[in-house]
PDB file of C-alpha atoms in Angstrom:
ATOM      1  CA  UNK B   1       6.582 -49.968 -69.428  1.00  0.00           C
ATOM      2  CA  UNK B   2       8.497 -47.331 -71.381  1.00  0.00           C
ATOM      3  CA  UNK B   3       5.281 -44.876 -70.840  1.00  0.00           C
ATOM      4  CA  UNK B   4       5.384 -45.822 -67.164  1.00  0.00           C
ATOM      5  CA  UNK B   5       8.809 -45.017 -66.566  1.00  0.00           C
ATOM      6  CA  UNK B   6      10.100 -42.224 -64.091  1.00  0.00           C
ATOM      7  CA  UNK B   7      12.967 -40.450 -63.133  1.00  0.00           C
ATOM      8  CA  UNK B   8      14.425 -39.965 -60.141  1.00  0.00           C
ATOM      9  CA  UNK B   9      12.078 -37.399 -58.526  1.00  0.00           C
ATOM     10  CA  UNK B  10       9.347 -40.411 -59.282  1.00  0.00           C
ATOM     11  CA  UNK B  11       7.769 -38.147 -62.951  1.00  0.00           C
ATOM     12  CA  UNK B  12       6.134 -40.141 -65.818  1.00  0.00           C
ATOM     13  CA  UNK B  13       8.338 -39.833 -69.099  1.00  0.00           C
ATOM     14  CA  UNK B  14       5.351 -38.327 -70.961  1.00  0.00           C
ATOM     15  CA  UNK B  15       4.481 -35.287 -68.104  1.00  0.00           C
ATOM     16  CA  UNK B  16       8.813 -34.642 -68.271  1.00  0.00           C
ATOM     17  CA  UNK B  17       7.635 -34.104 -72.159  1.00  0.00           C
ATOM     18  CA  UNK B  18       5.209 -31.951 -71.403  1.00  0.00           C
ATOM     19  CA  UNK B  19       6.670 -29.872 -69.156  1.00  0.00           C
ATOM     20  CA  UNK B  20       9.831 -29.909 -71.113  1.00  0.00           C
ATOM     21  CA  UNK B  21       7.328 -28.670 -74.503  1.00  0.00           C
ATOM     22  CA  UNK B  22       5.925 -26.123 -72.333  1.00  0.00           C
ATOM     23  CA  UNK B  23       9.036 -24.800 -70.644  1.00  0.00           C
ATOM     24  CA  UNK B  24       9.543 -23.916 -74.520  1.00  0.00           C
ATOM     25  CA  UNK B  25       6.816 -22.498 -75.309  1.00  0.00           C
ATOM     26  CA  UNK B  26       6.948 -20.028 -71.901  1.00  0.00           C
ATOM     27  CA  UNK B  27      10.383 -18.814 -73.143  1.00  0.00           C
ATOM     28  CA  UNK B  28       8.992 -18.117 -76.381  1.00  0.00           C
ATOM     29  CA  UNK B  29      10.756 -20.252 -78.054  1.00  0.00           C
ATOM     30  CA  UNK B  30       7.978 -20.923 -80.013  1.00  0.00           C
ATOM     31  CA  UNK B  31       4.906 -18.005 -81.067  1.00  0.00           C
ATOM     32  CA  UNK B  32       0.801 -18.544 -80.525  1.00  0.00           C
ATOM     33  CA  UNK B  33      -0.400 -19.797 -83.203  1.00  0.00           C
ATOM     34  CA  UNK B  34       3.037 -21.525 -84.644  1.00  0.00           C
ATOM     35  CA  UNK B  35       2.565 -25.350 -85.390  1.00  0.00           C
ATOM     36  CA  UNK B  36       5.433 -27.587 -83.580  1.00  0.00           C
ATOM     37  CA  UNK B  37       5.391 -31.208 -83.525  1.00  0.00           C
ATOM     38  CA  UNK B  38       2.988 -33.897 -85.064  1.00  0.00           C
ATOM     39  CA  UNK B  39       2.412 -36.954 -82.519  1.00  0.00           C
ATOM     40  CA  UNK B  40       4.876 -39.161 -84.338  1.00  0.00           C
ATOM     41  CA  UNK B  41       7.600 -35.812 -84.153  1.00  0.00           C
ATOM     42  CA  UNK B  42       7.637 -36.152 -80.916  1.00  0.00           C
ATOM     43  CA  UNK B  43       7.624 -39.813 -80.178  1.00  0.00           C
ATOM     44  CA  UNK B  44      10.800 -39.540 -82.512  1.00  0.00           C
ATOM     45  CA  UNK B  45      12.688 -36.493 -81.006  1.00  0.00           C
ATOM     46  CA  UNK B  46      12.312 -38.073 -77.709  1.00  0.00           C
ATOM     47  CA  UNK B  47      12.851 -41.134 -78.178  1.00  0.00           C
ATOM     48  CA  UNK B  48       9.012 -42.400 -76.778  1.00  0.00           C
ATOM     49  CA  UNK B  49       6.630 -44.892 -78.122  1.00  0.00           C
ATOM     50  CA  UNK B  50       3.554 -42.990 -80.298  1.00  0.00           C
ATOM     51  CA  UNK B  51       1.288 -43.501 -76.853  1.00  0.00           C
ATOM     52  CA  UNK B  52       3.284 -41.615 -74.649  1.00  0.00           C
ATOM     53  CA  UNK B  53       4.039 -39.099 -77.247  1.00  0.00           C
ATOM     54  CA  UNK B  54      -0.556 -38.765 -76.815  1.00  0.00           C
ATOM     55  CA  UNK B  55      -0.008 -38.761 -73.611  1.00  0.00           C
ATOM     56  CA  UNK B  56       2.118 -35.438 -73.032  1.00  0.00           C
ATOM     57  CA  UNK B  57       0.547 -34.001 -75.820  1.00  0.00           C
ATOM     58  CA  UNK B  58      -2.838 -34.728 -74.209  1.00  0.00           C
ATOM     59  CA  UNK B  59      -1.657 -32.746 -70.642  1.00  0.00           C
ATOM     60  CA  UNK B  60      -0.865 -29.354 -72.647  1.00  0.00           C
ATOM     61  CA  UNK B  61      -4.046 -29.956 -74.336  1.00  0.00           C
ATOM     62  CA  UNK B  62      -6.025 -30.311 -71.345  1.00  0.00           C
ATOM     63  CA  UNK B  63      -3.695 -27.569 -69.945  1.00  0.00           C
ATOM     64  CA  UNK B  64      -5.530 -25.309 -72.796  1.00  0.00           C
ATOM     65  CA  UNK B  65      -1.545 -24.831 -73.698  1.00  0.00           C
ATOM     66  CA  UNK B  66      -1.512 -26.266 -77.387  1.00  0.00           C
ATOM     67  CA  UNK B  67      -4.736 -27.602 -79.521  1.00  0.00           C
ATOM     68  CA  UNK B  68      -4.517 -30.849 -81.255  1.00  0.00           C
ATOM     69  CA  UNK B  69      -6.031 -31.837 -84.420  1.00  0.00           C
ATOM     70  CA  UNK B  70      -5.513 -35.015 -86.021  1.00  0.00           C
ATOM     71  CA  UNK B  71      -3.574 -34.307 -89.506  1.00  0.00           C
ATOM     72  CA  UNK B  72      -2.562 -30.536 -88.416  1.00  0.00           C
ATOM     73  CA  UNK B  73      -0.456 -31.334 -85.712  1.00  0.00           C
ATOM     74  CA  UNK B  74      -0.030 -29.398 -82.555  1.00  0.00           C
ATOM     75  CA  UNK B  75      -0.541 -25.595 -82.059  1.00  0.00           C
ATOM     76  CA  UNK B  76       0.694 -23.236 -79.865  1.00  0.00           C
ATOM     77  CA  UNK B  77      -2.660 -21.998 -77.932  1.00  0.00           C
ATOM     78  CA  UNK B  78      -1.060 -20.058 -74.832  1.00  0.00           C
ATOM     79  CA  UNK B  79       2.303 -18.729 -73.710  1.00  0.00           C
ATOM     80  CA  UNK B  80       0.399 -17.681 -69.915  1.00  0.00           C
ATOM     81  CA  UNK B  81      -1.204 -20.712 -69.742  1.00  0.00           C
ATOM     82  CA  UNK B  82       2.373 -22.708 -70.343  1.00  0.00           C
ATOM     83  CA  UNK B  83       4.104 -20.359 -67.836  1.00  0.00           C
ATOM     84  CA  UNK B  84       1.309 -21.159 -65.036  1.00  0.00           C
ATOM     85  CA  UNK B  85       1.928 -24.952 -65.600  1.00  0.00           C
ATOM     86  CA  UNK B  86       6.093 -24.395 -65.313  1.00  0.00           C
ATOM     87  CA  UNK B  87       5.643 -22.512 -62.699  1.00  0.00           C
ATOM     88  CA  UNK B  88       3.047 -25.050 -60.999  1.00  0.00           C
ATOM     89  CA  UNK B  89       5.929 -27.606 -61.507  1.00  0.00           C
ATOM     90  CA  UNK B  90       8.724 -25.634 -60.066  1.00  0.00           C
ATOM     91  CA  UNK B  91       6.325 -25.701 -56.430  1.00  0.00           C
ATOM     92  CA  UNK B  92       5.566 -29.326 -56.892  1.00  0.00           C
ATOM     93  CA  UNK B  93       9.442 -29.679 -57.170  1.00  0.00           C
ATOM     94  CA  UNK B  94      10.494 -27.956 -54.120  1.00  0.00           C
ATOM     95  CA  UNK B  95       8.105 -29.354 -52.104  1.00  0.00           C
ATOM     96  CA  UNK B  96       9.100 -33.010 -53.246  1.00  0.00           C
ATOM     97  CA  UNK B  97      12.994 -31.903 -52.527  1.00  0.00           C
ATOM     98  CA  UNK B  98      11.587 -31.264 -49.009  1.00  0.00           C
ATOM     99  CA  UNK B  99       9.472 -34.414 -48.875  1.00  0.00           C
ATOM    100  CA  UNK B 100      12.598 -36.368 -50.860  1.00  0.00           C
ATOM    101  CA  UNK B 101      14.731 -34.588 -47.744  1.00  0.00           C
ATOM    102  CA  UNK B 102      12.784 -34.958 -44.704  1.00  0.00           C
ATOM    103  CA  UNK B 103      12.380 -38.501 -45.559  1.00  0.00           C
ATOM    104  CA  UNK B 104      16.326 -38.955 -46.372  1.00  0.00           C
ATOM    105  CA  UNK B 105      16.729 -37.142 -43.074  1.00  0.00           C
ATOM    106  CA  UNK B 106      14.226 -39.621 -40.849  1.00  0.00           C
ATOM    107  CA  UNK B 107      16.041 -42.636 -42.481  1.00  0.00           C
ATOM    108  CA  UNK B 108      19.393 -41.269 -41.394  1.00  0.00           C
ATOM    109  CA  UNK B 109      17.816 -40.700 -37.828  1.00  0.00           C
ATOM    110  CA  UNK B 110      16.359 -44.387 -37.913  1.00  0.00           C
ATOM    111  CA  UNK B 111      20.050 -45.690 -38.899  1.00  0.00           C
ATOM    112  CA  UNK B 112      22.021 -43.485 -36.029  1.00  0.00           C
ATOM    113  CA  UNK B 113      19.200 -44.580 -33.237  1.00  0.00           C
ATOM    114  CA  UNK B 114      19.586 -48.156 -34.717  1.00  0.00           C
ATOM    115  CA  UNK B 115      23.331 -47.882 -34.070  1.00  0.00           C
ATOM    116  CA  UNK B 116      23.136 -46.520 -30.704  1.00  0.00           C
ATOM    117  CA  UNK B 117      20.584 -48.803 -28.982  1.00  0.00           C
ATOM    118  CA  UNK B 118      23.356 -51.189 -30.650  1.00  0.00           C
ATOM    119  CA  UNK B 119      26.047 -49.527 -28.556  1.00  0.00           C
ATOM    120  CA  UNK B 120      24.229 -49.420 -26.139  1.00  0.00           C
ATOM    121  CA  UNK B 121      23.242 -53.307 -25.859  1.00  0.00           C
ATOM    122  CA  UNK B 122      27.104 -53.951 -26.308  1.00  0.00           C
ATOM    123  CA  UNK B 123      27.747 -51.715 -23.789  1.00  0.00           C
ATOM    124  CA  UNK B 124      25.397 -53.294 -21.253  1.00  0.00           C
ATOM    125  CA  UNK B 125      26.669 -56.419 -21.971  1.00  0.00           C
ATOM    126  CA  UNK B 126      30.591 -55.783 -21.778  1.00  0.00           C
ATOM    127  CA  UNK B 127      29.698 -54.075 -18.843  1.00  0.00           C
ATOM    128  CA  UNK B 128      28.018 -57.145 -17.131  1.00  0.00           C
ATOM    129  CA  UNK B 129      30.856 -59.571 -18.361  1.00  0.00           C
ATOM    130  CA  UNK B 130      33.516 -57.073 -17.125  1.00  0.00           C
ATOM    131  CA  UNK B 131      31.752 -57.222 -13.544  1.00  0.00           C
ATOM    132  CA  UNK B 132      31.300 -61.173 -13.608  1.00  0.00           C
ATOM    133  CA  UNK B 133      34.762 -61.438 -14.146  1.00  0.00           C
ATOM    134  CA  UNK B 134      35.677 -58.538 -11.701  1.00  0.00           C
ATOM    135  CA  UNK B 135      33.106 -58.548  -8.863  1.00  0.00           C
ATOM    136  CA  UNK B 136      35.203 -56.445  -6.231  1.00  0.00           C
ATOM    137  CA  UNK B 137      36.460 -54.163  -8.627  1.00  0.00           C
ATOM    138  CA  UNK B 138      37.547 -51.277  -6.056  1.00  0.00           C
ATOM    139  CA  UNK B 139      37.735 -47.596  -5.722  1.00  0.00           C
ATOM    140  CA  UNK B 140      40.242 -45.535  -5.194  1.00  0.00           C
ATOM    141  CA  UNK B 141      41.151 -41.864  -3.769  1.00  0.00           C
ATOM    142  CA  UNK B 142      44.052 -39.675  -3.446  1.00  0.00           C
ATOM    143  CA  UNK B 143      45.726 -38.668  -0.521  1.00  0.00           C
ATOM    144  CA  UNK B 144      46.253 -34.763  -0.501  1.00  0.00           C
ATOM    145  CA  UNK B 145      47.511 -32.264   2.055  1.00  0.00           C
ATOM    146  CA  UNK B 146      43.752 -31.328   2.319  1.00  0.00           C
ATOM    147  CA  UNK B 147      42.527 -34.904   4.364  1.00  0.00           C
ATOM    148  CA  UNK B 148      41.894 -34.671   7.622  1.00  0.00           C
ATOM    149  CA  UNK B 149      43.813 -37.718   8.635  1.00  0.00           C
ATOM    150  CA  UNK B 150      46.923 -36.919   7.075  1.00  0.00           C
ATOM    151  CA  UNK B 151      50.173 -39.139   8.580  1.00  0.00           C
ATOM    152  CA  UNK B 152      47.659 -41.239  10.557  1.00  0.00           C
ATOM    153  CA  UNK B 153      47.653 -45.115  10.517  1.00  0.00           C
ATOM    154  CA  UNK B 154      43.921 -46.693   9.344  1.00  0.00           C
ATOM    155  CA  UNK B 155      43.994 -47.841  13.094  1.00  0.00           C
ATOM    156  CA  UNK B 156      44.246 -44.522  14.174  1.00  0.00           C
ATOM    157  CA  UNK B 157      41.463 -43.243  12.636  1.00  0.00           C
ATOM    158  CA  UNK B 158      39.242 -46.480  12.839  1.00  0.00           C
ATOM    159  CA  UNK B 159      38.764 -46.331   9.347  1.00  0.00           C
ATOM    160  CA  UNK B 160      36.699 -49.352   8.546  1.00  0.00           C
ATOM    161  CA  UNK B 161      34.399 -48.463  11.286  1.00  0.00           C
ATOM    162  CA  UNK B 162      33.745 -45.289  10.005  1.00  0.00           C
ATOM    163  CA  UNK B 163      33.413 -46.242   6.683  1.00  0.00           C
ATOM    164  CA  UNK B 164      32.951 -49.765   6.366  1.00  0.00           C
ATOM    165  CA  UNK B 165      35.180 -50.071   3.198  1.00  0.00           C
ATOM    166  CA  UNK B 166      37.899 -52.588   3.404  1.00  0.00           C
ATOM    167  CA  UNK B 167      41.263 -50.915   2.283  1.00  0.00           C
ATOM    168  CA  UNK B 168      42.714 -53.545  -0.595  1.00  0.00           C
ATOM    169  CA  UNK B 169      45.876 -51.722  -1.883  1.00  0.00           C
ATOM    170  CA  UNK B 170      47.629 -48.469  -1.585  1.00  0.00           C
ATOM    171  CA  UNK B 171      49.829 -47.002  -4.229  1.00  0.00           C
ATOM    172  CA  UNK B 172      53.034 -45.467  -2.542  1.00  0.00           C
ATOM    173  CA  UNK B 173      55.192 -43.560  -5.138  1.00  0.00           C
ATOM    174  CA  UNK B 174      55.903 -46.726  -7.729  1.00  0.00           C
ATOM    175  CA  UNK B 175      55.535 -49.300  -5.114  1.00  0.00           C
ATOM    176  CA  UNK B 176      51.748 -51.174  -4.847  1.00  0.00           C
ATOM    177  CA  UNK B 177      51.047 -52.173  -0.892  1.00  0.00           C
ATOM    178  CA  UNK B 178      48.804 -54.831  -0.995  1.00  0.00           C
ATOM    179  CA  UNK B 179      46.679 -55.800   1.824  1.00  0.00           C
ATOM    180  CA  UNK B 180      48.232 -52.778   4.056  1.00  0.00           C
ATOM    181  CA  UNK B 181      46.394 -53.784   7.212  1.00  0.00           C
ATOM    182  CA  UNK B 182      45.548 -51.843   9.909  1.00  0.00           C
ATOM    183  CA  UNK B 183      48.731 -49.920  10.734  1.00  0.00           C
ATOM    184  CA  UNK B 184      49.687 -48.205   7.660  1.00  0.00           C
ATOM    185  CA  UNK B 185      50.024 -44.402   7.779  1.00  0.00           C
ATOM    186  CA  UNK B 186      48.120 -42.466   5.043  1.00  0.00           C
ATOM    187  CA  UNK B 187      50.989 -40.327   3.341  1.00  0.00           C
ATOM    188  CA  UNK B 188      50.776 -37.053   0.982  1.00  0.00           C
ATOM    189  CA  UNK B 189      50.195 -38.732  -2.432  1.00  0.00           C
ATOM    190  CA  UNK B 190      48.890 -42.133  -1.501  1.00  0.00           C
ATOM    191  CA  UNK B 191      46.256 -43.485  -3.680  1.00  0.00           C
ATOM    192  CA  UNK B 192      44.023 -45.666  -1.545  1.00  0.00           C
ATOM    193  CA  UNK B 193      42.365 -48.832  -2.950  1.00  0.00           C
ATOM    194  CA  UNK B 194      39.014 -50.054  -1.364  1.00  0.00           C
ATOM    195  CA  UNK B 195      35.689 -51.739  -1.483  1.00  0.00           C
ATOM    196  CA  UNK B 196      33.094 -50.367  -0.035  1.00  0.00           C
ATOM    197  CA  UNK B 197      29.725 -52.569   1.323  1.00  0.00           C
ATOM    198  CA  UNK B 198      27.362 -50.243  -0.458  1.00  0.00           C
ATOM    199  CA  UNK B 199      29.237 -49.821  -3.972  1.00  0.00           C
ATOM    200  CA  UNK B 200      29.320 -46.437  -3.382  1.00  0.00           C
ATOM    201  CA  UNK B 201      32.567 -44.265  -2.451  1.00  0.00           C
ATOM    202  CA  UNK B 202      31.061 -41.042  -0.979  1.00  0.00           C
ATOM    203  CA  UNK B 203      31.305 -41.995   2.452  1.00  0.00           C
ATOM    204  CA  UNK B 204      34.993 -42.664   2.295  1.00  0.00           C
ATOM    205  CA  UNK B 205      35.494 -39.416   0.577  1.00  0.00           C
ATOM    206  CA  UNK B 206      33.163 -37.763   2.756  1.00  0.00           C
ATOM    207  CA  UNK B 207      35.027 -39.177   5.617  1.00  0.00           C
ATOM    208  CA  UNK B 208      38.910 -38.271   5.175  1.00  0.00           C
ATOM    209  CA  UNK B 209      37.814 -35.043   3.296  1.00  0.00           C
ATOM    210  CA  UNK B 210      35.055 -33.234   5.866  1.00  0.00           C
ATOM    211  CA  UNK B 211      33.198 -30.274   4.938  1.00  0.00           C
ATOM    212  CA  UNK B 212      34.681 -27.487   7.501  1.00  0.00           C
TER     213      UNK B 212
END
């Protein structure tokens, strides 16, 4: 109902009269002892039905802020007592901003972890079709001037027995040697492609690059 209604920070039309009648009053706007507004003034000037005009007028009553007598209208009673109630309001405020906020800000928080564990599920799953399709997806490492087996064929070095990884490609300059075998020489700037047994590529690494 039109009484009922509320704006956005969730206030009754007739308490935004009050306050709005008292805000007036605490500027001294109007004097102790002045007579304003008659209930049907006010239902008129703001645009209310005559109940919620009662209403507001019945807050700054109670509020010992204006007296109300039927066929004198309303009169100014206290300019400290209208201040205390503004000022009241002004606290009520600022804490619902910070309510109204911390609320907007949990909502935003719900939305972003929403969105994530959505990532993430599309991650997971991308991730496990990527791997169905590609099940010996390999590793690779560069061959520096640093690795111990520098110019030496995989035979040489026995690298699958030292390893266990099975050596699929190796990237010479633009040139892709695939399936090498056993006898090709590991040059400056190779990239070596393999597969090891335990999805891991440490030992390899750890292998033609020993800690000295």
């Amino acid at each position: 109902m039109e009484g009922q209604s509320k704006n956005k920070v969730g206030i009754p039309r007739y308490q935004q009269i009050a306050i709005e009648i008292a805000s007036r009053i605490a500027s001294e706007e109007y004097q102790v002892g002045e007579k304003i507004y008659a209930r049907s003034s006010i239902a008129s000037q703001y645009g209310v039905s005559p109940e919620t005009a009662r209403r507001a007028i019945c807050v700054l009553c109670d509020l010992e802020i204006v007296t109300s007598e039927k066929g004198s209208g309303v009169t100014i009673k206290s300019q400290q007592n209208a201040a205390a109630f503004i000022k009241q309001y002004s606290k009520r405020q600022t804490i619902d901003s910070i309510k109204e906020s911390l609320l907007q800000s949990i909502a935003r928080q719900k939305k972003e972890v929403e969105t994530l564990n959505a990532c993430l599920s599309d991650l997971i799953e991308a991730s496990e079709h990527f791997k169905s399709m590609n099940p010996f997806m390999p590793f690779e490492v560069r061959i520096t001037d640093q690795c111990a087996y520098l110019n030496k064929t995989l035979q040489d070095i026995q690298f699958w027995q030292h390893t266990s990884a099975t050596v699929l490609a190796v990237r010479r300059q633009d040139t892709l040697l695939k399936s090498p075998g056993p006898y090709v020489a590991l040059l400056e700037h190779d990239i070596l492609y393999f597969l090891p047994q335990d999805d891991s590529s440490q030992r390899v690494k750890d292998f033609l690059y020993p800690l000295k």
